[in-house]
Amino acid sequence: MTQKVLLNSKEVNIILHRLACQLIEKHLDFKDTILIGIQPRGTFLAERLKEVLEKEYDTPEIQLGYLDITFFRDDFRRTEKPLEANKTNINFIVENKKVIFIDDVLYTGRSIRAALTAVQSFGRPSEIELLVLIDRRFSRNLPIQPDYRGRQVDAINNEKVKVSWKENDGEDAVYLVTN
């Protein structure tokens, strides 16, 4: 197994700031906008973006929630290993709000399709956008594209993109792993 560094800590930080600026351009004060991190790995990116927006760009009180999609996936019964659900934490109204789904890697699009179904349990958003740190544009199974992307990566099927977060993995980095 080999791994190549795609993004180091400094580059991840630069991308976080660029994504934050793009969100500010489109949503200004965020009073009708909600950030939703897709469990499990999208939550780290969502928390970081919220922190950058509030502390470095003086955006007040951004609503942030976490959405578990485990049992909304179309492949959850096709695995041998037992599934462990994550916690959904959405303690605000989604009805008529602009929702921004946040995930670390967009690959096949199946997680986002599941999130689109799962969020309906909390109301009908007026608009849904997608923000990802890494867009793997090959091997998409569904016609889903991000509105905001940190970096586009052309990885083929035997390659995997691994995102490491300081809070969980001890470092901020993105790797291309080949088996």
mmCIF file of C-alpha atoms in Angstrom:
data_model
loop_
_atom_site.group_PDB
_atom_site.id
_atom_site.type_symbol
_atom_site.label_atom_id
_atom_site.label_comp_id
_atom_site.label_asym_id
_atom_site.label_seq_id
_atom_site.Cartn_x
_atom_site.Cartn_y
_atom_site.Cartn_z
ATOM 1 C CA MET A 1 0.000 0.000 0.000
ATOM 2 C CA THR A 2 1.358 3.409 -0.954
ATOM 3 C CA GLN A 3 0.068 6.832 -0.109
ATOM 4 C CA LYS A 4 0.757 10.160 -1.740
ATOM 5 C CA VAL A 5 0.070 13.504 -0.058
ATOM 6 C CA LEU A 6 -2.526 15.461 -2.047
ATOM 7 C CA LEU A 7 -2.971 18.266 0.489
ATOM 8 C CA ASN A 8 -0.879 19.159 3.514
ATOM 9 C CA SER A 9 -2.062 21.078 6.581
ATOM 10 C CA LYS A 10 -1.344 24.501 5.090
ATOM 11 C CA GLU A 11 -3.180 23.670 1.864
ATOM 12 C CA VAL A 12 -6.197 22.324 3.787
ATOM 13 C CA ASN A 13 -6.312 25.587 5.755
ATOM 14 C CA ILE A 14 -6.154 27.684 2.569
ATOM 15 C CA ILE A 15 -8.999 25.656 1.056
ATOM 16 C CA LEU A 16 -11.103 26.072 4.218
ATOM 17 C CA HIS A 17 -10.753 29.844 3.948
ATOM 18 C CA ARG A 18 -11.576 29.832 0.235
ATOM 19 C CA LEU A 19 -14.693 27.737 0.832
ATOM 20 C CA ALA A 20 -15.730 30.040 3.695
ATOM 21 C CA CYS A 21 -15.380 33.075 1.416
ATOM 22 C CA GLN A 22 -17.458 31.396 -1.293
ATOM 23 C CA LEU A 23 -20.187 30.679 1.255
ATOM 24 C CA ILE A 24 -20.151 34.303 2.450
ATOM 25 C CA GLU A 25 -20.458 35.559 -1.141
ATOM 26 C CA LYS A 26 -23.586 33.485 -1.671
ATOM 27 C CA HIS A 27 -25.230 33.555 1.792
ATOM 28 C CA LEU A 28 -24.076 36.864 3.356
ATOM 29 C CA ASP A 29 -25.506 36.792 6.914
ATOM 30 C CA PHE A 30 -26.559 33.099 7.072
ATOM 31 C CA LYS A 31 -29.846 33.957 8.823
ATOM 32 C CA ASP A 32 -31.764 31.567 6.525
ATOM 33 C CA THR A 33 -28.887 29.154 5.920
ATOM 34 C CA ILE A 34 -28.072 25.957 7.798
ATOM 35 C CA LEU A 35 -24.891 23.888 7.640
ATOM 36 C CA ILE A 36 -25.381 20.118 7.924
ATOM 37 C CA GLY A 37 -22.367 17.847 8.265
ATOM 38 C CA ILE A 38 -22.952 14.373 6.917
ATOM 39 C CA GLN A 39 -21.940 11.757 9.490
ATOM 40 C CA PRO A 40 -19.346 10.623 10.163
ATOM 41 C CA ARG A 41 -16.533 12.417 8.283
ATOM 42 C CA GLY A 42 -18.390 15.496 7.049
ATOM 43 C CA THR A 43 -18.834 16.722 10.598
ATOM 44 C CA PHE A 44 -15.147 17.616 10.974
ATOM 45 C CA LEU A 45 -15.252 19.801 7.860
ATOM 46 C CA ALA A 46 -18.562 21.371 8.918
ATOM 47 C CA GLU A 47 -17.233 22.255 12.379
ATOM 48 C CA ARG A 48 -14.086 23.761 10.897
ATOM 49 C CA LEU A 49 -16.040 25.859 8.406
ATOM 50 C CA LYS A 50 -18.353 27.117 11.139
ATOM 51 C CA GLU A 51 -15.326 28.065 13.237
ATOM 52 C CA VAL A 52 -13.630 29.900 10.346
ATOM 53 C CA LEU A 53 -16.836 31.737 9.422
ATOM 54 C CA GLU A 54 -17.601 32.843 12.981
ATOM 55 C CA LYS A 55 -14.119 33.638 14.299
ATOM 56 C CA GLU A 56 -12.271 34.880 11.253
ATOM 57 C CA TYR A 57 -15.073 36.406 9.173
ATOM 58 C CA ASP A 58 -17.354 37.608 12.004
ATOM 59 C CA THR A 59 -20.375 35.687 10.795
ATOM 60 C CA PRO A 60 -22.723 35.475 13.798
ATOM 61 C CA GLU A 61 -24.337 32.291 15.098
ATOM 62 C CA ILE A 62 -24.313 29.839 12.238
ATOM 63 C CA GLN A 63 -26.665 26.910 12.733
ATOM 64 C CA LEU A 64 -24.867 23.572 12.427
ATOM 65 C CA GLY A 65 -26.354 20.107 12.521
ATOM 66 C CA TYR A 66 -25.205 16.542 11.935
ATOM 67 C CA LEU A 67 -27.108 14.070 9.781
ATOM 68 C CA ASP A 68 -26.741 10.296 9.982
ATOM 69 C CA ILE A 69 -27.572 8.595 6.684
ATOM 70 C CA THR A 70 -26.716 4.992 7.611
ATOM 71 C CA PHE A 71 -30.190 3.524 7.147
ATOM 72 C CA PHE A 72 -31.112 5.768 4.225
ATOM 73 C CA ARG A 73 -28.335 4.357 2.030
ATOM 74 C CA ASP A 74 -29.441 2.057 -0.785
ATOM 75 C CA ASP A 75 -26.617 -0.376 0.020
ATOM 76 C CA PHE A 76 -26.965 -0.711 3.814
ATOM 77 C CA ARG A 77 -28.305 -4.279 3.587
ATOM 78 C CA ARG A 78 -25.576 -5.415 1.204
ATOM 79 C CA THR A 79 -22.749 -5.643 3.683
ATOM 80 C CA GLU A 80 -21.647 -8.553 5.848
ATOM 81 C CA LYS A 81 -20.438 -6.397 8.741
ATOM 82 C CA PRO A 82 -22.921 -5.000 11.263
ATOM 83 C CA LEU A 83 -23.707 -1.336 10.764
ATOM 84 C CA GLU A 84 -23.155 1.242 13.453
ATOM 85 C CA ALA A 85 -25.294 4.311 13.125
ATOM 86 C CA ASN A 86 -24.001 7.742 14.045
ATOM 87 C CA LYS A 87 -25.985 10.367 15.868
ATOM 88 C CA THR A 88 -28.229 12.826 14.072
ATOM 89 C CA ASN A 89 -28.283 16.189 15.794
ATOM 90 C CA ILE A 90 -30.525 18.710 14.079
ATOM 91 C CA ASN A 91 -32.192 20.853 16.730
ATOM 92 C CA PHE A 92 -33.633 23.543 14.468
ATOM 93 C CA ILE A 93 -36.274 23.929 11.796
ATOM 94 C CA VAL A 94 -35.204 22.970 8.268
ATOM 95 C CA GLU A 95 -38.476 24.039 6.670
ATOM 96 C CA ASN A 96 -37.934 26.802 4.059
ATOM 97 C CA LYS A 97 -34.237 27.166 4.973
ATOM 98 C CA LYS A 98 -31.239 27.000 2.677
ATOM 99 C CA VAL A 99 -29.356 23.824 3.603
ATOM 100 C CA ILE A 100 -25.713 23.233 2.793
ATOM 101 C CA PHE A 101 -24.710 19.586 3.013
ATOM 102 C CA ILE A 102 -21.048 19.218 3.949
ATOM 103 C CA ASP A 103 -18.999 16.080 3.362
ATOM 104 C CA ASP A 104 -15.303 15.316 3.092
ATOM 105 C CA VAL A 105 -15.256 13.321 -0.175
ATOM 106 C CA LEU A 106 -17.796 13.099 -3.006
ATOM 107 C CA TYR A 107 -17.302 9.793 -4.801
ATOM 108 C CA THR A 108 -20.299 7.817 -6.126
ATOM 109 C CA GLY A 109 -22.966 10.275 -4.962
ATOM 110 C CA ARG A 110 -24.861 7.643 -2.973
ATOM 111 C CA SER A 111 -24.225 9.307 0.397
ATOM 112 C CA ILE A 112 -25.650 12.577 -0.888
ATOM 113 C CA ARG A 113 -28.697 10.810 -2.324
ATOM 114 C CA ALA A 114 -29.249 9.260 1.104
ATOM 115 C CA ALA A 115 -28.835 12.670 2.766
ATOM 116 C CA LEU A 116 -31.451 14.168 0.429
ATOM 117 C CA THR A 117 -33.906 11.519 1.631
ATOM 118 C CA ALA A 118 -32.927 11.727 5.311
ATOM 119 C CA VAL A 119 -33.230 15.521 5.588
ATOM 120 C CA GLN A 120 -36.880 15.342 4.528
ATOM 121 C CA SER A 121 -37.642 13.996 8.012
ATOM 122 C CA PHE A 122 -36.841 17.479 9.352
ATOM 123 C CA GLY A 123 -38.909 19.523 6.912
ATOM 124 C CA ARG A 124 -38.702 20.753 3.343
ATOM 125 C CA PRO A 125 -35.722 23.036 2.710
ATOM 126 C CA SER A 126 -36.159 25.866 0.209
ATOM 127 C CA GLU A 127 -32.800 24.992 -1.339
ATOM 128 C CA ILE A 128 -30.036 22.410 -0.880
ATOM 129 C CA GLU A 129 -26.399 22.904 -1.827
ATOM 130 C CA LEU A 130 -23.410 20.601 -1.534
ATOM 131 C CA LEU A 131 -19.942 21.483 -0.259
ATOM 132 C CA VAL A 132 -17.123 18.918 -0.340
ATOM 133 C CA LEU A 133 -13.439 19.086 0.422
ATOM 134 C CA ILE A 134 -12.566 16.536 -2.278
ATOM 135 C CA ASP A 135 -14.527 15.859 -5.468
ATOM 136 C CA ARG A 136 -13.610 12.509 -7.005
ATOM 137 C CA ARG A 137 -15.137 13.159 -10.368
ATOM 138 C CA PHE A 138 -14.664 9.655 -11.778
ATOM 139 C CA SER A 139 -16.910 6.726 -10.811
ATOM 140 C CA ARG A 140 -19.984 8.809 -10.038
ATOM 141 C CA ASN A 141 -23.050 6.541 -9.987
ATOM 142 C CA LEU A 142 -25.591 9.347 -9.693
ATOM 143 C CA PRO A 143 -25.857 12.766 -11.377
ATOM 144 C CA ILE A 144 -24.746 14.696 -8.289
ATOM 145 C CA GLN A 145 -22.219 17.545 -8.436
ATOM 146 C CA PRO A 146 -20.928 19.850 -5.684
ATOM 147 C CA ASP A 147 -21.763 23.540 -5.558
ATOM 148 C CA TYR A 148 -18.519 24.172 -3.653
ATOM 149 C CA ARG A 149 -15.426 22.004 -3.921
ATOM 150 C CA GLY A 150 -12.068 22.295 -2.252
ATOM 151 C CA ARG A 151 -10.141 20.237 -4.758
ATOM 152 C CA GLN A 152 -10.973 17.954 -7.642
ATOM 153 C CA VAL A 153 -9.094 14.655 -7.698
ATOM 154 C CA ASP A 154 -8.910 12.224 -10.587
ATOM 155 C CA ALA A 155 -8.583 8.911 -8.769
ATOM 156 C CA ILE A 156 -9.258 5.591 -10.430
ATOM 157 C CA ASN A 157 -11.099 2.682 -8.832
ATOM 158 C CA ASN A 158 -8.195 1.019 -6.999
ATOM 159 C CA GLU A 159 -7.200 4.343 -5.458
ATOM 160 C CA LYS A 160 -8.802 5.742 -2.338
ATOM 161 C CA VAL A 161 -8.851 9.297 -1.041
ATOM 162 C CA LYS A 162 -8.218 9.486 2.711
ATOM 163 C CA VAL A 163 -8.918 12.728 4.585
ATOM 164 C CA SER A 164 -7.259 13.141 7.972
ATOM 165 C CA TRP A 165 -8.492 15.737 10.460
ATOM 166 C CA LYS A 166 -6.450 17.045 13.374
ATOM 167 C CA GLU A 167 -9.355 16.484 15.780
ATOM 168 C CA ASN A 168 -9.683 12.806 14.868
ATOM 169 C CA ASP A 169 -6.443 11.685 13.218
ATOM 170 C CA GLY A 170 -3.862 14.047 14.707
ATOM 171 C CA GLU A 171 -3.148 15.927 11.470
ATOM 172 C CA ASP A 172 -4.829 17.814 8.657
ATOM 173 C CA ALA A 173 -3.962 16.120 5.366
ATOM 174 C CA VAL A 174 -5.442 14.438 2.316
ATOM 175 C CA TYR A 175 -3.832 11.316 0.880
ATOM 176 C CA LEU A 176 -4.261 9.277 -2.280
ATOM 177 C CA VAL A 177 -3.908 5.651 -1.190
ATOM 178 C CA THR A 178 -3.172 2.863 -3.645
ATOM 179 C CA ASN A 179 -3.635 -0.770 -2.615
#
